[in-house]
Amino acid sequence: MTPPIQIRPVFWYHDHVLLIDQTHLPTEYRIVEIRRFTDMVEAIQMMIVRGAPAIGIAAAYGMYLGAREVTATNHQDFLAALEHIADSLRATRPTAVNLFWAIDQMLTTARQVPAPEDRDEVTWIAAIQTALFQAADKLCADDLQTCLAIGEQGLAVLPKEPERLRLLTHCNAGALATAGYGTALGVVRSAWNAGRLERLYADETRPRLQGARLTTWECYQEGIPVTLITDNMAAHCMQKGLVDAVVVGADRIAANGDTANKIGTYSLALIAKAHAIPFFVAAPRSTIDISLSDGSQIPIEEREASELYQIGDTRICPKDIDFYNPAFDVTPADLITAIITEAGAVAPDRLADIY
């Protein structure tokens, strides 16, 4: 087995951003250079980078790249241009709240940079640019520490029996979806490192197959025992007693605990409920959107029909039929055992205790 690849999906290198191109995994490990904010917009839209926390980090660096390109010599004009850059990045993926949170953090940073004593506009703009880079770098570093904490908090609330657990996850909420380590897969990693994981079952996650392509790839890199199943095998595996708990990520959590995650998560939660299997959501606190009272208010991204009607270059259905391709669904709070964040794990109706 070859040495594991260090999984850092978004990182700064010299004067540009490097992304792991997740559209080519697992067959090819390719690094993409991002030097302009428009390239970052395209990378997020095309899912070269994906996963709510990783999208937020990528957008933060995208804000800095855009700030470098602004030609304004007046700081107010500079801030106005930065707002336009923010709007372009916000439009890329409407469901992942971490994207909006990170962009807002960057805009706040820019607005709070004090004017130099001589109020020289060019110097002021340069100071804002520096502050934006530092803020993006800090968001990336903080996310890694957040994921490590989520892993430990999740380990603490996993079922005590059996000693070695069989866990099931959906989509990819791992290192590839964050600054490293992962949220749901961070819990899995912590269980593995603590000797408490017997096996991970990974849903393939149609239609883009993030579970098959990405989660299994991550596990292979670190020797974590993983078994790939199709999405419609989960109920069978639970019925056969092969699953002790389910751990998934989240793209947005409403104030009442309703959770948007990759399409198929809701049905998985229903199946877990039917088999009395605990169902955990692992996500950073930045994924909680207290401005939304419940999940009905979460915007659900719809993606291109081509994700449904073909796999690779192979068409799998007749032409000229209708398609419906929501990328996410919403799991009601009453199906969730606990929401695991860096600040602790609580029942969905106790989110206010950790927000």
Coordinates of N, CA and C in Angstrom, one line a residue, residues 22 25-26 47 50 168-174 176-177 185 200-220 226-231 247 261-263:
Q22 N -11.7 17.4 -6.8 CA -12.4 16.2 -6.3 C -13.3 15.6 -7.4
L25 N -11.2 12.3 -8.4 CA -11.0 11.2 -7.5 C -12.1 10.2 -7.7
P26 N -11.7 8.9 -7.5 CA -10.5 8.4 -6.9 C -9.4 8.0 -7.9
M47 N -17.9 21.9 -8.4 CA -17.6 21.0 -7.3 C -16.2 20.4 -7.4
R50 N -15.8 20.9 -2.6 CA -17.1 20.7 -2.2 C -17.1 20.4 -0.7
L168 N -22.3 3.9 9.9 CA -22.7 4.1 8.5 C -22.7 5.6 8.3
T169 N -22.3 6.0 7.1 CA -22.3 7.5 6.8 C -22.8 7.6 5.4
H170 N -23.1 8.9 5.0 CA -23.7 9.2 3.7 C -22.9 10.4 3.1
C171 N -22.7 10.4 1.8 CA -22.0 11.4 1.1 C -20.5 11.4 1.7
N172 N -19.9 12.6 1.6 CA -18.5 12.7 2.2 C -18.5 14.0 3.1
A173 N -18.3 13.7 4.4 CA -18.1 14.8 5.3 C -16.8 14.6 6.0
G174 N -15.8 14.4 5.2 CA -14.4 14.1 5.7 C -13.5 15.2 5.5
L176 N -11.8 15.9 2.9 CA -12.0 16.5 1.6 C -13.1 17.6 1.7
A177 N -14.0 17.6 2.7 CA -15.1 18.5 2.8 C -14.8 19.6 3.8
L185 N -16.9 12.2 9.2 CA -15.8 11.3 9.1 C -14.7 11.6 10.1
L200 N -16.7 0.9 8.8 CA -17.5 2.0 8.3 C -18.2 1.5 7.1
Y201 N -19.6 1.6 7.0 CA -20.3 1.4 5.8 C -20.6 2.8 5.2
A202 N -20.2 2.9 3.9 CA -20.3 4.1 3.2 C -21.4 4.0 2.1
D203 N -22.5 4.8 2.2 CA -23.4 4.9 1.1 C -22.7 5.4 -0.2
E204 N -23.0 4.9 -1.3 CA -22.4 5.4 -2.6 C -22.8 6.9 -2.8
T205 N -24.0 7.3 -2.5 CA -24.5 8.7 -2.6 C -24.7 9.1 -4.0
R206 N -25.8 8.6 -4.6 CA -26.2 9.1 -5.9 C -26.7 10.5 -5.8
P207 N -26.6 11.3 -6.9 CA -26.1 11.0 -8.2 C -24.6 11.2 -8.4
R208 N -23.9 12.0 -7.5 CA -22.5 12.3 -7.8 C -21.6 11.3 -7.1
L209 N -22.1 10.4 -6.4 CA -21.3 9.3 -5.8 C -20.1 9.7 -4.9
Q210 N -20.4 10.7 -4.1 CA -19.4 11.2 -3.2 C -18.9 10.2 -2.2
G211 N -19.9 9.3 -1.8 CA -19.5 8.3 -0.8 C -18.6 7.3 -1.4
A212 N -19.0 6.9 -2.7 CA -18.1 5.9 -3.4 C -16.8 6.4 -3.8
R213 N -16.8 7.6 -4.3 CA -15.6 8.2 -4.9 C -14.6 8.8 -3.8
L214 N -15.2 9.4 -2.8 CA -14.4 10.2 -1.9 C -14.3 9.6 -0.5
T215 N -15.4 9.2 0.1 CA -15.3 8.6 1.5 C -14.4 7.4 1.5
T216 N -14.7 6.5 0.5 CA -13.9 5.3 0.5 C -12.4 5.6 0.2
W217 N -12.2 6.6 -0.7 CA -10.8 7.0 -1.0 C -10.1 7.4 0.3
E218 N -10.8 8.3 1.1 CA -10.2 8.8 2.3 C -9.8 7.6 3.2
C219 N -10.8 6.7 3.4 CA -10.6 5.6 4.3 C -9.4 4.7 3.8
Y220 N -9.3 4.5 2.5 CA -8.2 3.7 2.0 C -6.9 4.3 2.3
V226 N -13.5 -0.1 5.4 CA -14.7 0.5 4.9 C -15.4 -0.5 3.9
T227 N -16.7 -0.5 4.0 CA -17.5 -1.3 3.0 C -18.4 -0.4 2.3
L228 N -18.3 -0.4 1.0 CA -19.2 0.4 0.1 C -20.5 -0.3 -0.1
I229 N -21.6 0.4 0.1 CA -23.0 -0.1 -0.3 C -23.7 0.9 -1.1
T230 N -24.7 0.5 -1.9 CA -25.5 1.4 -2.6 C -26.5 2.0 -1.6
D231 N -27.0 3.2 -2.0 CA -27.9 3.9 -1.0 C -29.1 3.0 -0.6
V247 N -23.7 8.4 11.3 CA -23.1 9.7 11.5 C -23.0 10.4 10.1
N261 N -28.8 18.2 4.4 CA -27.6 17.5 4.1 C -27.8 16.9 2.7
K262 N -26.8 16.2 2.2 CA -26.9 15.6 0.9 C -28.2 14.8 0.7
I263 N -28.8 14.9 -0.5 CA -30.0 14.1 -0.8 C -29.8 12.7 -0.4

